[in-house]
mmCIF file of C-alpha atoms in Angstrom:
data_model
loop_
_atom_site.group_PDB
_atom_site.id
_atom_site.type_symbol
_atom_site.label_atom_id
_atom_site.label_comp_id
_atom_site.label_asym_id
_atom_site.label_seq_id
_atom_site.Cartn_x
_atom_site.Cartn_y
_atom_site.Cartn_z
ATOM 1 C CA MET A 44 30.579 16.775 -163.107
ATOM 2 C CA HIS A 45 32.825 14.727 -161.122
ATOM 3 C CA ARG A 46 36.144 16.503 -159.801
ATOM 4 C CA TYR A 47 38.458 14.232 -161.498
ATOM 5 C CA ALA A 48 36.952 15.441 -164.947
ATOM 6 C CA GLU A 49 37.993 18.810 -164.146
ATOM 7 C CA ASN A 50 41.637 18.061 -163.774
ATOM 8 C CA PRO A 51 43.254 18.456 -167.226
ATOM 9 C CA MET A 52 46.352 16.384 -165.872
ATOM 10 C CA ILE A 53 44.354 13.105 -165.384
ATOM 11 C CA PRO A 54 43.597 11.305 -168.742
ATOM 12 C CA PRO A 55 40.156 10.539 -169.897
ATOM 13 C CA PHE A 56 40.879 6.846 -169.394
ATOM 14 C CA CYS A 57 41.439 7.297 -165.707
ATOM 15 C CA VAL A 58 38.484 9.788 -165.318
ATOM 16 C CA LEU A 59 36.201 6.951 -166.733
ATOM 17 C CA PHE A 60 37.242 4.680 -163.893
ATOM 18 C CA HIS A 61 36.723 7.281 -161.252
ATOM 19 C CA VAL A 62 33.315 8.201 -162.425
ATOM 20 C CA LEU A 63 31.944 4.726 -163.030
ATOM 21 C CA ILE A 64 33.696 3.257 -159.987
ATOM 22 C CA PRO A 65 33.952 5.681 -157.159
ATOM 23 C CA ASP A 66 35.926 3.298 -154.964
ATOM 24 C CA VAL A 67 38.634 2.649 -157.710
ATOM 25 C CA TYR A 68 41.369 2.958 -155.283
ATOM 26 C CA VAL A 69 40.376 -0.370 -153.867
ATOM 27 C CA LEU A 70 39.882 -2.156 -157.340
ATOM 28 C CA GLN A 71 41.687 -5.402 -157.058
ATOM 29 C CA TYR A 72 40.917 -7.208 -160.264
ATOM 30 C CA LEU A 73 40.589 -5.584 -163.657
ATOM 31 C CA TYR A 74 39.675 -7.525 -166.741
ATOM 32 C CA LEU A 75 40.299 -5.622 -169.987
ATOM 33 C CA GLU A 76 40.775 -8.365 -172.322
ATOM 34 C CA GLY A 77 39.846 -8.003 -176.143
ATOM 35 C CA ASN A 78 39.004 -4.253 -175.745
ATOM 36 C CA ARG A 79 41.208 -3.023 -178.646
ATOM 37 C CA LEU A 80 43.285 -0.816 -176.245
ATOM 38 C CA SER A 81 46.276 0.651 -177.756
ATOM 39 C CA ASP A 82 47.827 2.634 -174.858
ATOM 40 C CA ILE A 83 48.095 2.573 -171.170
ATOM 41 C CA PRO A 84 48.528 6.121 -169.667
ATOM 42 C CA GLY A 85 51.302 6.585 -167.267
ATOM 43 C CA SER A 86 48.883 7.688 -164.533
ATOM 44 C CA PHE A 87 47.039 4.298 -164.939
ATOM 45 C CA PHE A 88 48.984 2.331 -162.274
ATOM 46 C CA ALA A 89 49.031 5.220 -159.857
ATOM 47 C CA SER A 90 45.325 5.757 -159.985
ATOM 48 C CA LEU A 91 44.814 2.054 -159.049
ATOM 49 C CA PRO A 92 47.202 1.314 -156.070
ATOM 50 C CA GLY A 93 45.151 -1.550 -154.913
ATOM 51 C CA LEU A 94 45.465 -3.686 -158.175
ATOM 52 C CA LEU A 95 46.511 -7.189 -157.861
ATOM 53 C CA TRP A 96 45.370 -8.725 -161.209
ATOM 54 C CA LEU A 97 45.467 -6.888 -164.510
ATOM 55 C CA ASP A 98 44.369 -8.835 -167.684
ATOM 56 C CA LEU A 99 45.224 -6.726 -170.849
ATOM 57 C CA ARG A 100 45.284 -10.011 -173.174
ATOM 58 C CA ASN A 101 44.517 -9.561 -176.620
ATOM 59 C CA ASN A 102 44.505 -5.840 -177.146
ATOM 60 C CA GLN A 103 46.663 -3.752 -179.378
ATOM 61 C CA ILE A 104 49.243 -2.616 -176.645
ATOM 62 C CA ALA A 105 52.746 -2.001 -177.995
ATOM 63 C CA SER A 106 54.329 -0.626 -174.876
ATOM 64 C CA LEU A 107 53.785 -0.204 -171.147
ATOM 65 C CA PRO A 108 54.527 2.922 -169.343
ATOM 66 C CA ALA A 109 57.681 3.215 -167.035
ATOM 67 C CA GLN A 110 55.245 4.364 -164.340
ATOM 68 C CA ILE A 111 54.348 0.613 -163.907
ATOM 69 C CA GLY A 112 57.522 0.540 -161.815
ATOM 70 C CA SER A 113 56.174 2.444 -158.888
ATOM 71 C CA HIS A 114 53.310 0.058 -158.255
ATOM 72 C CA ARG A 115 53.752 -1.736 -155.176
ATOM 73 C CA ALA A 116 50.681 -4.645 -155.219
ATOM 74 C CA LEU A 117 50.403 -5.938 -158.704
ATOM 75 C CA LYS A 118 50.810 -9.710 -158.558
ATOM 76 C CA THR A 119 49.639 -10.898 -162.011
ATOM 77 C CA LEU A 120 50.005 -9.003 -165.326
ATOM 78 C CA LEU A 121 48.407 -10.868 -168.576
ATOM 79 C CA LEU A 122 49.885 -9.255 -171.817
ATOM 80 C CA GLU A 123 49.107 -12.341 -173.985
ATOM 81 C CA GLY A 124 48.400 -11.508 -177.641
ATOM 82 C CA ASN A 125 49.677 -7.893 -177.680
ATOM 83 C CA PRO A 126 52.204 -6.476 -180.057
ATOM 84 C CA ILE A 127 54.639 -5.402 -177.361
ATOM 85 C CA THR A 128 58.182 -6.015 -178.052
ATOM 86 C CA GLU A 129 59.962 -4.479 -175.118
ATOM 87 C CA LEU A 130 59.255 -4.539 -171.347
ATOM 88 C CA PRO A 131 60.098 -1.344 -169.458
ATOM 89 C CA PRO A 132 63.135 -2.024 -167.193
ATOM 90 C CA GLU A 133 61.121 -0.055 -164.457
ATOM 91 C CA LEU A 134 58.882 -3.176 -164.421
ATOM 92 C CA GLY A 135 61.843 -4.744 -162.512
ATOM 93 C CA HIS A 136 60.881 -2.699 -159.533
ATOM 94 C CA VAL A 137 57.486 -4.447 -159.176
ATOM 95 C CA ILE A 138 58.765 -6.977 -156.754
ATOM 96 C CA SER A 139 55.183 -7.985 -155.846
ATOM 97 C CA LEU A 140 54.736 -9.564 -159.484
ATOM 98 C CA ARG A 141 54.355 -13.338 -159.420
ATOM 99 C CA GLY A 142 52.797 -13.950 -162.792
ATOM 100 C CA LEU A 143 53.512 -12.432 -166.241
ATOM 101 C CA ASN A 144 51.805 -13.863 -169.263
ATOM 102 C CA LEU A 145 53.729 -12.963 -172.467
ATOM 103 C CA ARG A 146 52.348 -15.595 -174.762
ATOM 104 C CA TYR A 147 51.991 -14.528 -178.414
ATOM 105 C CA CYS A 148 53.821 -11.268 -177.808
ATOM 106 C CA PRO A 149 56.869 -10.568 -180.017
ATOM 107 C CA ILE A 150 59.149 -9.755 -176.964
ATOM 108 C CA THR A 151 62.686 -8.971 -177.955
ATOM 109 C CA PHE A 152 63.752 -7.085 -174.547
ATOM 110 C CA PRO A 153 64.306 -9.002 -172.315
ATOM 111 C CA PRO A 154 65.862 -11.748 -174.650
ATOM 112 C CA ALA A 155 63.992 -14.873 -175.171
ATOM 113 C CA ASP A 156 66.315 -17.084 -173.103
ATOM 114 C CA VAL A 157 65.515 -14.667 -170.090
ATOM 115 C CA VAL A 158 61.727 -14.659 -170.805
ATOM 116 C CA SER A 159 61.734 -18.614 -170.897
ATOM 117 C CA GLN A 160 63.299 -18.639 -167.396
ATOM 118 C CA GLY A 161 60.036 -17.023 -165.739
ATOM 119 C CA VAL A 162 58.957 -13.896 -164.019
ATOM 120 C CA GLN A 163 61.621 -13.742 -161.485
ATOM 121 C CA SER A 164 64.378 -13.977 -164.048
ATOM 122 C CA ILE A 165 62.776 -11.324 -166.246
ATOM 123 C CA LEU A 166 62.439 -9.053 -163.089
ATOM 124 C CA ARG A 167 66.049 -9.587 -162.270
ATOM 125 C CA TYR A 168 67.102 -8.822 -165.833
ATOM 126 C CA LEU A 169 65.111 -5.703 -165.965
ATOM 127 C CA ARG A 170 66.470 -4.452 -162.705
ATOM 128 C CA SER A 171 69.988 -5.059 -163.926
ATOM 129 C CA ALA A 172 69.128 -3.148 -167.203
ATOM 130 C CA LEU A 173 67.860 -0.384 -165.257
ATOM 131 C CA ALA A 174 70.946 -0.116 -162.980
ATOM 132 C CA GLN A 175 73.142 0.140 -166.034
ATOM 133 C CA GLN A 176 71.403 3.032 -167.564
ATOM 134 C CA PRO A 177 73.070 6.656 -166.682
ATOM 135 C CA LEU A 178 71.231 8.707 -164.382
ATOM 136 C CA GLY A 179 68.576 10.911 -165.961
ATOM 137 C CA VAL A 180 68.062 8.545 -168.755
ATOM 138 C CA THR A 181 64.396 7.320 -169.172
ATOM 139 C CA THR A 182 63.238 4.446 -171.003
ATOM 140 C CA SER A 183 59.934 5.858 -172.012
ATOM 141 C CA PRO A 184 59.307 8.542 -174.694
ATOM 142 C CA PRO A 185 58.004 12.062 -173.508
ATOM 143 C CA PRO A 186 54.165 12.167 -173.389
ATOM 144 C CA GLY A 187 52.860 13.101 -176.646
ATOM 145 C CA ASP A 188 55.691 11.970 -178.790
ATOM 146 C CA PRO A 189 54.698 8.681 -180.384
ATOM 147 C CA ASN A 190 57.611 8.552 -182.856
ATOM 148 C CA THR A 191 60.431 8.493 -180.090
ATOM 149 C CA ARG A 192 61.808 4.835 -179.761
ATOM 150 C CA ARG A 193 63.939 3.238 -176.955
ATOM 151 C CA HIS A 194 67.401 1.890 -177.833
#
């Protein structure tokens, strides 16, 4: 068995990448369009530090993990056709992001007027929202609590 499969802290989703693609750390382009994915684990972005392009179009993703904010290489994120309503404020920390496709997503946060101004306006808005949060407040529900909602 691969050493990643022995660690209970690494979700099966990430184990699959490490078993099938041993050099996953250097993976730059990942196309997951139309795979009926409903969840992106928080450890996903840390396990793919070299990722530049992520295509998640036409899945069932309702939220992104706050941990996306620690990614330093992502340039393009395609979310078109997912039921996502809110972007995590932490996404504002992904300063490398240049392309963000939100077409056919019922986004309510940030507001439509911000979204219509493009990715740089979205990132500024998210950074501003994050700066206004009291210390210790997180925007993501605790792991394993699907009923917790952000306000």
